[in-house]
Short mmCIF file of C-alpha atoms in Angstrom, two decimals:
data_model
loop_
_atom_site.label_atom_id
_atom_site.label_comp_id
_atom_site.label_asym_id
_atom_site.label_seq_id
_atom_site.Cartn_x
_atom_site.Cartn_y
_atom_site.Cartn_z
CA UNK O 132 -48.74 8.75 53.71
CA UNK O 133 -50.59 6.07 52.13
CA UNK O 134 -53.95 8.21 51.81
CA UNK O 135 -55.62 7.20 48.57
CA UNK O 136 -55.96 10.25 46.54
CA UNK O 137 -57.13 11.13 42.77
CA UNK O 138 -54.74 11.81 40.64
CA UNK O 139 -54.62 13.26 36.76
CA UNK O 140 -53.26 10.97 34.17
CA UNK O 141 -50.18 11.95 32.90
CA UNK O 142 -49.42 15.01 35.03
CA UNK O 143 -47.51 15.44 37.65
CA UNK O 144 -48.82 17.77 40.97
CA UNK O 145 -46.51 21.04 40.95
CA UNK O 146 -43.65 20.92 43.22
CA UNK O 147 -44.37 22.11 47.07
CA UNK O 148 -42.14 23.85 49.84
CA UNK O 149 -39.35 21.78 50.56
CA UNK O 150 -39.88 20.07 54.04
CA UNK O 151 -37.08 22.96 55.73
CA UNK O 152 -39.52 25.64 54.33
CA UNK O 153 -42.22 23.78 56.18
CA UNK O 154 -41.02 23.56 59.54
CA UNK O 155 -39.78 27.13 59.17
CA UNK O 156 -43.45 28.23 59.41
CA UNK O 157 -43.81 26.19 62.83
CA UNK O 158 -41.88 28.21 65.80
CA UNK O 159 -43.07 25.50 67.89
CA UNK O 160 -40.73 22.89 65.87
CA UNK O 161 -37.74 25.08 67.66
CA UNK O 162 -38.60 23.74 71.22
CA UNK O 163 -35.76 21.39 73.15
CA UNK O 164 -36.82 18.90 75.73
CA UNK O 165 -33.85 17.56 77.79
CA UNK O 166 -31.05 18.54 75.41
CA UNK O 167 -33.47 16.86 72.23
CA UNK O 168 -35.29 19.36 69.54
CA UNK O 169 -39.02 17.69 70.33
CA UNK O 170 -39.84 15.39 68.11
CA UNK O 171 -43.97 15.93 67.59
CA UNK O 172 -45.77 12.67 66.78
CA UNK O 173 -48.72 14.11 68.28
CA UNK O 174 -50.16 15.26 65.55
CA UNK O 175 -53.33 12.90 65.41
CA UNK O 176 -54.10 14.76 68.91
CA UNK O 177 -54.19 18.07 67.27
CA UNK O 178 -51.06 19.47 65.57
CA UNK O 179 -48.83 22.40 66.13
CA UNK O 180 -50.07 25.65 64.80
CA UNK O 181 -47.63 27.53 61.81
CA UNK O 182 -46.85 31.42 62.56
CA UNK O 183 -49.69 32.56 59.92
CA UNK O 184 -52.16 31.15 61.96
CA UNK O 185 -51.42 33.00 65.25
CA UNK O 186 -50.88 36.05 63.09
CA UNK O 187 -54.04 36.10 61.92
CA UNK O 188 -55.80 35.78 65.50
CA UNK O 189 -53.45 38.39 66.85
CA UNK O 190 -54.56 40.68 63.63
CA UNK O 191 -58.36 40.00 64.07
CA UNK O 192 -58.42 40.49 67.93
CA UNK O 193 -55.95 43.60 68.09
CA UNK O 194 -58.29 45.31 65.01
CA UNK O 195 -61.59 44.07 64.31
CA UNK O 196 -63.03 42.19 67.32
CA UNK O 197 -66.84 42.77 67.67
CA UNK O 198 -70.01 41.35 67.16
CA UNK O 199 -71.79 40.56 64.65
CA UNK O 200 -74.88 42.12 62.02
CA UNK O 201 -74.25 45.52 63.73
CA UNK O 202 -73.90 48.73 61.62
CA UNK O 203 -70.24 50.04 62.32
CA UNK O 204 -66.53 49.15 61.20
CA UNK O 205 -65.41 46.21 63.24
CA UNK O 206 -68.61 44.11 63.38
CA UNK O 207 -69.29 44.50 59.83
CA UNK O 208 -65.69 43.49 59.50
CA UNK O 209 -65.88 40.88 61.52
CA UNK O 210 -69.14 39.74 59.03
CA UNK O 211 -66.66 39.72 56.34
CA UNK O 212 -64.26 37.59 58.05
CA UNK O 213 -66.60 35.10 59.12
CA UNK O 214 -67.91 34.94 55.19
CA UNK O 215 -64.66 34.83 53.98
CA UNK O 216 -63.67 31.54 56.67
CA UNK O 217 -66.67 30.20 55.55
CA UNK O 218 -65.70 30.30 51.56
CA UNK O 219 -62.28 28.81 52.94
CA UNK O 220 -63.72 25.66 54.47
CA UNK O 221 -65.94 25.32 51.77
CA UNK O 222 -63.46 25.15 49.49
CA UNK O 223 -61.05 22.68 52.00
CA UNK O 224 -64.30 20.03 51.77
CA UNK O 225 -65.38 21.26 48.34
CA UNK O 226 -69.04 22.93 49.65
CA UNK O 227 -70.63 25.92 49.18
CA UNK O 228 -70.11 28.49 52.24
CA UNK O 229 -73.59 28.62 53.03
CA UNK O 230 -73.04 24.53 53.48
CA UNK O 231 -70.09 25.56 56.35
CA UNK O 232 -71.50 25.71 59.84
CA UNK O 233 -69.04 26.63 62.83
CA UNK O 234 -69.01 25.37 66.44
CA UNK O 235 -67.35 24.46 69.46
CA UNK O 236 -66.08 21.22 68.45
CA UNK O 237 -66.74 18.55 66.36
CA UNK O 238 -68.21 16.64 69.33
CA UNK O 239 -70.37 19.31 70.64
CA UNK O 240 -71.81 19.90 66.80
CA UNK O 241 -72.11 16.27 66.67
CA UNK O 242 -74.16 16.36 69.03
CA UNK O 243 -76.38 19.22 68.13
CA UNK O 244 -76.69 17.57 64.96
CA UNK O 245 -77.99 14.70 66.48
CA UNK O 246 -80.57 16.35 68.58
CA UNK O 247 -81.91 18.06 65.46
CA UNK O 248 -81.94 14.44 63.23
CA UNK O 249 -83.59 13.10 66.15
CA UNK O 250 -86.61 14.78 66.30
CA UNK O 251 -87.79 13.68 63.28
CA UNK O 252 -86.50 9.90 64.51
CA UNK O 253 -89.07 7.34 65.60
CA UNK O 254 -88.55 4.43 67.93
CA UNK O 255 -86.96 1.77 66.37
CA UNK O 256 -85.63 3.34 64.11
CA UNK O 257 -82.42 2.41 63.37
CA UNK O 258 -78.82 4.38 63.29
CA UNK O 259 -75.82 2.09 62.15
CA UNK O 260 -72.52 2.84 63.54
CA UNK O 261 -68.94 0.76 63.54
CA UNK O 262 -66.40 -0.16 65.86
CA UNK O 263 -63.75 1.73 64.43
CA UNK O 264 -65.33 5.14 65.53
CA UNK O 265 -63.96 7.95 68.04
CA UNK O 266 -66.59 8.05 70.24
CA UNK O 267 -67.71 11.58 69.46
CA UNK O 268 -69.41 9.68 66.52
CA UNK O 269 -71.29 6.92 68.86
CA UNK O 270 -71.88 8.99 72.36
CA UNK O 271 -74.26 11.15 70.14
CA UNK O 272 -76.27 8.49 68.65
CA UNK O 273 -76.45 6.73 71.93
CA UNK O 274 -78.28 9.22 73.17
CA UNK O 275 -80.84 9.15 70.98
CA UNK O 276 -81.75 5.45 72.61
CA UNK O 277 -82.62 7.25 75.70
CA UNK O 278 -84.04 10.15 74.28
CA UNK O 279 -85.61 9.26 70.78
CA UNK O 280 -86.17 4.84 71.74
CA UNK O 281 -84.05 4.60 68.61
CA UNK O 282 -82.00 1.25 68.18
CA UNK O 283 -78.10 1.91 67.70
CA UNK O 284 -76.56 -0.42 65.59
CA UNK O 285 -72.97 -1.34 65.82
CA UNK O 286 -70.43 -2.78 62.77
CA UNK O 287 -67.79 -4.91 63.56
CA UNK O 288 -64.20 -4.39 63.14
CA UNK O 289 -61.63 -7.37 62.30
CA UNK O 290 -58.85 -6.52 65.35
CA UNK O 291 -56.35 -8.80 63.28
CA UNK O 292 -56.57 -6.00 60.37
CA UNK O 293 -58.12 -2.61 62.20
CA UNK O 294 -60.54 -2.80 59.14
CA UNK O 295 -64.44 -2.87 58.65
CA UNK O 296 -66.04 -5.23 58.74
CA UNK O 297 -68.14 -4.71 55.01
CA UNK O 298 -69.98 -7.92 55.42
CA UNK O 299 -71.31 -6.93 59.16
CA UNK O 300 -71.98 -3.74 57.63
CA UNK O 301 -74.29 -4.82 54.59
CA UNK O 302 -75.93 -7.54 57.32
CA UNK O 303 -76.55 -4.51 59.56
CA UNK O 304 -77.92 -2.05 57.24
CA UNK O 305 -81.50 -2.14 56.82
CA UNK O 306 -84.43 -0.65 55.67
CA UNK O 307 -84.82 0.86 59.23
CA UNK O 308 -81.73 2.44 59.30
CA UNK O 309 -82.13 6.28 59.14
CA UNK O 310 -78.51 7.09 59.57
CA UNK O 311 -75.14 6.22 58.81
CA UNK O 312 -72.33 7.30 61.36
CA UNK O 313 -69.00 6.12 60.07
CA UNK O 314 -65.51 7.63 60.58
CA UNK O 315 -63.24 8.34 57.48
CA UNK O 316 -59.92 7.51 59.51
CA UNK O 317 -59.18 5.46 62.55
CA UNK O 318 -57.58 7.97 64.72
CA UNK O 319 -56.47 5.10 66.86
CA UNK O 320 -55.01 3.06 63.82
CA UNK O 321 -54.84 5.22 60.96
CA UNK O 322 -57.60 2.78 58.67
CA UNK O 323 -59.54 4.51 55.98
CA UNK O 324 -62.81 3.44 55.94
CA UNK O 325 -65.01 3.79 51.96
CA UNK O 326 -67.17 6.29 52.54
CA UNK O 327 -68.40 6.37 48.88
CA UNK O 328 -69.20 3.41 49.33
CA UNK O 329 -70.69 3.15 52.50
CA UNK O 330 -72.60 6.43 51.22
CA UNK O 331 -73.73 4.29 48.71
CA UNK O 332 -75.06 1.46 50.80
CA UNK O 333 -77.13 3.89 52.84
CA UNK O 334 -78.40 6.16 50.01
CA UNK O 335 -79.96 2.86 48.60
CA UNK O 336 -81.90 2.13 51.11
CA UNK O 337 -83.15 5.90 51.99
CA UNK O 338 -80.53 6.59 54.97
CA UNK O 339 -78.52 9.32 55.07
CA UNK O 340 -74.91 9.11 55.95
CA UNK O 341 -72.97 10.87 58.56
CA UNK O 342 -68.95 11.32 58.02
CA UNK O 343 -66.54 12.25 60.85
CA UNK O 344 -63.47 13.12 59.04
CA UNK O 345 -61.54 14.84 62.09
CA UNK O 346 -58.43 12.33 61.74
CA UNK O 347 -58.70 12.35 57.67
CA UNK O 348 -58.65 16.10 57.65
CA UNK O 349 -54.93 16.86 58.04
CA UNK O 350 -54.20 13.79 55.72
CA UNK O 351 -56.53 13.60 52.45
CA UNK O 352 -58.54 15.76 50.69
CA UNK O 353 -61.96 15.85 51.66
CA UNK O 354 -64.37 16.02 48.94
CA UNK O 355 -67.92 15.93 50.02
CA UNK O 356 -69.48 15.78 46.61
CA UNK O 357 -67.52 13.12 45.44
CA UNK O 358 -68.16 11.00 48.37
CA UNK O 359 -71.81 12.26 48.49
CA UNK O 360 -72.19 12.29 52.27
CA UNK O 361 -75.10 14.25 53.67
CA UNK O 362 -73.40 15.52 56.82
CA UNK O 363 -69.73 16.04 57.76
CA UNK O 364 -67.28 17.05 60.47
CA UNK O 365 -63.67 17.80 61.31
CA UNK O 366 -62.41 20.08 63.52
CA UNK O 367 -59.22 22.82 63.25
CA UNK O 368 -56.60 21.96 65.81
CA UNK O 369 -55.97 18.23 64.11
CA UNK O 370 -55.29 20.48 60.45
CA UNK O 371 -52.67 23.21 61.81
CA UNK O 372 -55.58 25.14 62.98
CA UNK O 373 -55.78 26.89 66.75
CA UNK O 374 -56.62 25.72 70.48
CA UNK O 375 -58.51 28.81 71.29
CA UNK O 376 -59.37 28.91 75.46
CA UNK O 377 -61.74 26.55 76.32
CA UNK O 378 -63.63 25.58 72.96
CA UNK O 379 -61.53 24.61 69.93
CA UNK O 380 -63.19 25.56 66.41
CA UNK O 381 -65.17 22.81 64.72
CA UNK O 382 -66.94 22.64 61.35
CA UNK O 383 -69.90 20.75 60.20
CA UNK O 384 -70.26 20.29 56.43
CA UNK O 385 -74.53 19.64 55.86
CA UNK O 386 -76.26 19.58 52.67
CA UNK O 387 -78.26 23.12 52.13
CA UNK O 388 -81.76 21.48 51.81
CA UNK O 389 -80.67 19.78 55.27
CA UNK O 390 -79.26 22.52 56.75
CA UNK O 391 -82.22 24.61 55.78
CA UNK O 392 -85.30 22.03 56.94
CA UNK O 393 -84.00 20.31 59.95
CA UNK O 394 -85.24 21.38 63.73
CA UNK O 395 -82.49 22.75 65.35
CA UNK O 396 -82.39 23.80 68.75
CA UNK O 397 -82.02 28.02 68.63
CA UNK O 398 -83.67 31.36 70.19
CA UNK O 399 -86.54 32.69 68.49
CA UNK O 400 -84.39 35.77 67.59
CA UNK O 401 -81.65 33.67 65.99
CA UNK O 402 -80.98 33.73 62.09
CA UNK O 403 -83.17 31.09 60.62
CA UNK O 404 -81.72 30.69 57.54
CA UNK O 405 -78.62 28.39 56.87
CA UNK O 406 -76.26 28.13 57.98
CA UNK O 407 -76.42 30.38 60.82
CA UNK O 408 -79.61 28.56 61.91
CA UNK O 409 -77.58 25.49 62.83
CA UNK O 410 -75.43 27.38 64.65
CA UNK O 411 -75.92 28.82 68.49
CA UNK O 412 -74.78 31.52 70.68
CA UNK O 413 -71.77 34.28 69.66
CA UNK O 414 -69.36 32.30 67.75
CA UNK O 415 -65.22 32.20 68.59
CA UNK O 416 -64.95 34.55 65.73
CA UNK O 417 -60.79 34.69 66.46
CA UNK O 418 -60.67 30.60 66.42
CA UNK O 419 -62.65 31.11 62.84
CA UNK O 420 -59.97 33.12 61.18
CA UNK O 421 -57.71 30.75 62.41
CA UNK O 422 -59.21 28.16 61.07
CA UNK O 423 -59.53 30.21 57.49
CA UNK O 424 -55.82 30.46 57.96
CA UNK O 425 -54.91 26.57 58.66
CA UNK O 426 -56.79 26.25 55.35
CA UNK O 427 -54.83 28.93 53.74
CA UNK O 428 -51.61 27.97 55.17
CA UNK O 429 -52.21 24.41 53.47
CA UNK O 430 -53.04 25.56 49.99
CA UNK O 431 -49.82 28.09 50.43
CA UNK O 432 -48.05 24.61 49.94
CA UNK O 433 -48.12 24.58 46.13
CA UNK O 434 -49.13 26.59 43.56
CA UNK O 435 -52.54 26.83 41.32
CA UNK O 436 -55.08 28.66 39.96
CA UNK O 437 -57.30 28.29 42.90
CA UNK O 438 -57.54 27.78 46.32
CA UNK O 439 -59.30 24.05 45.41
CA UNK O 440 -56.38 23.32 43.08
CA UNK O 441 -53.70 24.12 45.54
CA UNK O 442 -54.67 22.27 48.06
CA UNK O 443 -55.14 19.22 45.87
CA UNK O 444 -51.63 19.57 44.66
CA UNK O 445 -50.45 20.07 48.25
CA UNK O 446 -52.34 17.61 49.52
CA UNK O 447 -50.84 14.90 46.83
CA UNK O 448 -47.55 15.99 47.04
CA UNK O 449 -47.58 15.53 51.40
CA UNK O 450 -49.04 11.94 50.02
CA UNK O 451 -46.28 11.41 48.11
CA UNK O 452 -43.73 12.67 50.45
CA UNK O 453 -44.57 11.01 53.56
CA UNK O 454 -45.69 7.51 52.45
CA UNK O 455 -42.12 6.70 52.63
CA UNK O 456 -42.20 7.80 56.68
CA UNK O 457 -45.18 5.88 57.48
CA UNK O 458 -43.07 2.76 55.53
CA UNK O 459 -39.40 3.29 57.14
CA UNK O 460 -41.44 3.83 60.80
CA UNK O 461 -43.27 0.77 60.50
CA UNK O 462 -40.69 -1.58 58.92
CA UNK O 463 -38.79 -0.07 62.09
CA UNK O 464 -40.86 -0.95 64.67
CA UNK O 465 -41.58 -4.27 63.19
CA UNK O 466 -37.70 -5.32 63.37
CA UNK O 467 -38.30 -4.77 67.48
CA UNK O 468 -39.29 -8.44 69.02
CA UNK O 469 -40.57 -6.69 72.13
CA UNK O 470 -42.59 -4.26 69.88
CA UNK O 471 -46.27 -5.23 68.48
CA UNK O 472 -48.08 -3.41 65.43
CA UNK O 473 -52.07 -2.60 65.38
CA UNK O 474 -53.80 -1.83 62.00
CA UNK O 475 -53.34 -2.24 58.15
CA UNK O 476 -49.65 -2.15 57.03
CA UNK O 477 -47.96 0.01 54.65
CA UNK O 478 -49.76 -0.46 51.83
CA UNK O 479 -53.43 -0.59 52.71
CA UNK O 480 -55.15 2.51 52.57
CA UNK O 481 -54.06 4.35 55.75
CA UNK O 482 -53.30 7.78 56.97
CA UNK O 483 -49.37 7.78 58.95
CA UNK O 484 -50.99 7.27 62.18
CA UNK O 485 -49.45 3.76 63.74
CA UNK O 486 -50.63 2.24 66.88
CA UNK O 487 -48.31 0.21 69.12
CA UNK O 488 -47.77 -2.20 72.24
CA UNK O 489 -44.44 -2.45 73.84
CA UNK O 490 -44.18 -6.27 75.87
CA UNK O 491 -44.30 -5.62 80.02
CA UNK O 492 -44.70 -2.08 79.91
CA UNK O 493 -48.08 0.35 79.79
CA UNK O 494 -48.70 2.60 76.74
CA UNK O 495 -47.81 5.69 79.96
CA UNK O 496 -44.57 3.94 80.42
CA UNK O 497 -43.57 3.84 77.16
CA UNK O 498 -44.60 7.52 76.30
CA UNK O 499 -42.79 9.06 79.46
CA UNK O 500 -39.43 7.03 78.60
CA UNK O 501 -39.69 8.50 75.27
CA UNK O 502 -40.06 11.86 76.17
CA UNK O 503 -36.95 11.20 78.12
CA UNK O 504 -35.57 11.20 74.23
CA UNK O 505 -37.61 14.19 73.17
CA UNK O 506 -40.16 12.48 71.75
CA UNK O 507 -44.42 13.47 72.20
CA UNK O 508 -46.25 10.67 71.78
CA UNK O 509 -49.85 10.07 72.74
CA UNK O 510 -50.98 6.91 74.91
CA UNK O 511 -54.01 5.50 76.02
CA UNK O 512 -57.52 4.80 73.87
CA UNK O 513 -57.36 8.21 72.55
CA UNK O 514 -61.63 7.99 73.41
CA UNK O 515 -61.65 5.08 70.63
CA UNK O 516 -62.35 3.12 73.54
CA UNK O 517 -63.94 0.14 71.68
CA UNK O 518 -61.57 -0.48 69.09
CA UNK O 519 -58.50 -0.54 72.34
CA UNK O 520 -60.76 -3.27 74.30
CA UNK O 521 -61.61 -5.41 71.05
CA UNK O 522 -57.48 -5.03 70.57
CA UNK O 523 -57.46 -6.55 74.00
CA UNK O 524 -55.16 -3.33 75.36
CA UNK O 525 -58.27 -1.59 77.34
CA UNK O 526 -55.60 -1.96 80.50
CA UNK O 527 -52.54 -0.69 79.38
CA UNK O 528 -53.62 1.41 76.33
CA UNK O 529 -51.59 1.95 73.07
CA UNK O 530 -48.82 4.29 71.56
CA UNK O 531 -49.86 6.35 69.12
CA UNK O 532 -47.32 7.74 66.72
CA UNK O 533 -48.27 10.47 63.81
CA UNK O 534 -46.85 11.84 61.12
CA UNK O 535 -47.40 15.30 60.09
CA UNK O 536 -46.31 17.81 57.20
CA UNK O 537 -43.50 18.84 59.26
CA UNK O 538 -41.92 15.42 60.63
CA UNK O 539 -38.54 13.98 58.83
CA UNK O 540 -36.75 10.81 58.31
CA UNK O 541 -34.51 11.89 60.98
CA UNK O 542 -37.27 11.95 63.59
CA UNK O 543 -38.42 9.05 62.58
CA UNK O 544 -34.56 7.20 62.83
CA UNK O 545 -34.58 9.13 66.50
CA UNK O 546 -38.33 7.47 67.21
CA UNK O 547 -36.94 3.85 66.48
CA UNK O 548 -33.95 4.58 68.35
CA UNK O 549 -35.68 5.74 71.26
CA UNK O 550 -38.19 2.37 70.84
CA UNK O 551 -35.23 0.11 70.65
CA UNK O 552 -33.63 1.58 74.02
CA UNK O 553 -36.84 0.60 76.15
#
């Protein structure tokens, strides 16, 4: 993976599990599809889930399922739990747990989030957001036109790189701009944008920056006080967390002076201290655990003295063992004439997410033949809708392919194969 991560002089990150160890903890990875084992390259759609997770759920809803701040066994169990997720995630973006606040999604807390910056928003005022963005992180801040009269600002991307555009950004930002909305990974092309610096940039000129880091999370550590971002989100399914029913299990990283002064929308009755005041209604207290348990799961990778210091080893060590993928799959697919590459190559700082066009055929067409191989790919804009029509694919769509913790070489040789057969 070609994630750009901190490393110590001179040391070397301890050894993880070997790659057969990992895919041991997925039962999903056991699956056949038309005499294949599947192939998942889905992963920057949400990943599969290892055993541990489901465990966990199973364990919290079989024994301690209640409510919460009530004075017998299971809900002041299920208090614990909840704390003890929350000191999880906090450690995953390196926050304090009363910095950690849980929701539906990362779209629907996006949106609360909004609608509590908002109200303190004038008209035009300005919020400065890019190209390169899911649209979870513009749909929000769009509606803050209608509602708030606030001007949204958009940064350009360059299609022939999938990067930034830094000078459109810097032209852009203002001293009207209230808020920065920038992803931290394409999840259409894999591109990692600064966010230190474009923290920087907006804490100059008294904006605050918002950081969606759902397609980073499985990838790179997130580190919220080095990058000095004022709000984050990311959501469990795309890190080996759990699909729960209807809502999915996201978190929203705010600083505690934020947390604890902004209007959010909540009944009178609510907690009003954070973070509980940011969030609303009875939480999905079994997707929480699971998410405390996709976090857990990834520090199991490697050893150290903490929680913080195993997932930086593991987290290095994935680096180092899937850049080569990302290389050998897009060398691959770059050797196939009928085959066209979107994005920063092998080299530039990326996650191993690659986007792709096959000549004559639409991004469905090319994702059902290869499932006729055994292969899961996603197709389509992936709801990066403006970075597919400045491509110039908002027709026909593109392939997505992903790498994850548990995909080999061999998949990878199988996905080429299975490319070159079209």
């Amino acid at each position: 993976m070609t994630v750009v991560l901190k490393q110590t002089a001179g040391l070397q990150a301890p050894a993880i599990m070997s790659i057969e160890e990992i895919r041991g903890c997925f039962p999903a990875l056991a699956r056949t599809h038309n005499g294949y084992r599947v192939g998942y390259f889905d992963g920057p759609g949400g990943t599969q889930v290892p055993r541990t997770v489901v465990e966990v759920m199973n364990d919290y809803l079989y024994r301690h399922n209640a409510n919460t701040h009530w004075a017998y066994p299971t809900s002041e169990e299920t208090d614990a739990i909840i704390d003890s997720a929350r000191s999880a995630l906090a450690d995953f973006v390196n926050a304090s747990p009363t910095e950690i606040v849980f929701g539906a999604n990362m779209t629907t807390l996006t949106f609360h989030l909004a609608r509590a910056l908002g109200r303190g928003y004038d008209r035009n005022d300005e919020i400065l957001a890019t190209e390169l963005d899911h649209h979870a992180n513009i749909a929000p801040w769009r509606a803050l036109e209608k509602e708030r009269g606030v001007n949204v600002r958009m940064v350009k991307m360059i299609p022939e790189s999938g990067e930034l555009d830094w000078d459109d950004f810097s032209r852009q930002l203002s001293d009207r701009t209230k808020l920065v909305a920038i992803g931290a990974a394409s999840n259409a092309l894999g591109t990692l944008n600064d966010v230190r610096r474009a923290a920087k940039m907006a804490h100059s000129l008294g904006a605050q920056i918002f950081v969606d880091a759902v397609h980073y999370a499985p990838h790179g550590l997130i580190d919220v006080r080095d990058w000095d971002c004022d709000f984050l989100a990311c959501s469990a399914y795309k890190f080996y967390g759990p699909h729960i029913g209807g809502p999915h299990i996201g978190i929203l990283y705010g600083r505690h002076t934020l947390l604890g002064s902004l209007d959010f929308p909540k009944l009178i009755p609510a907690p009003d201290s954070a973070p509980e005041r940011a969030e609303t209604g009875t939480q999905n207290h079994e997707g929480i655990t699971g998410a405390a348990a996709a976090v857990d799961f990834l520090a199991s990778l490697a050893p150290g003295a903490t929680r913080r210091e195993r997932l930086r080893a593991a987290f290095q060590q994935l680096h180092e063992r899937g850049d080569p993928l990302v290389t050998r799959l897009w060398t691959g697919l770059a050797e196939i004439e009928s085959v066209r590459l979107y994005g920063p190559p092998p080299g530039a700082p990326r996650t191993p997410t690659l986007a792709f066009t096959v000549n004559g055929m639409p991004s469905i067409e090319v994702a059902k033949k290869l499932v006729e191989h055994g292969l899961f790919l996603s197709h389509g804009d992936f709801y990066a809708m403006t970075v597919v029509e400045r491509l110039g694919q908002a027709a026909d769509g593109l392939v997505r392919a992903g790498c994850s913790c548990y995909t080999t070489s061999q998949e990878v040789d199988r996905l080429l194969a299975g490319v070159r057969a079209l």
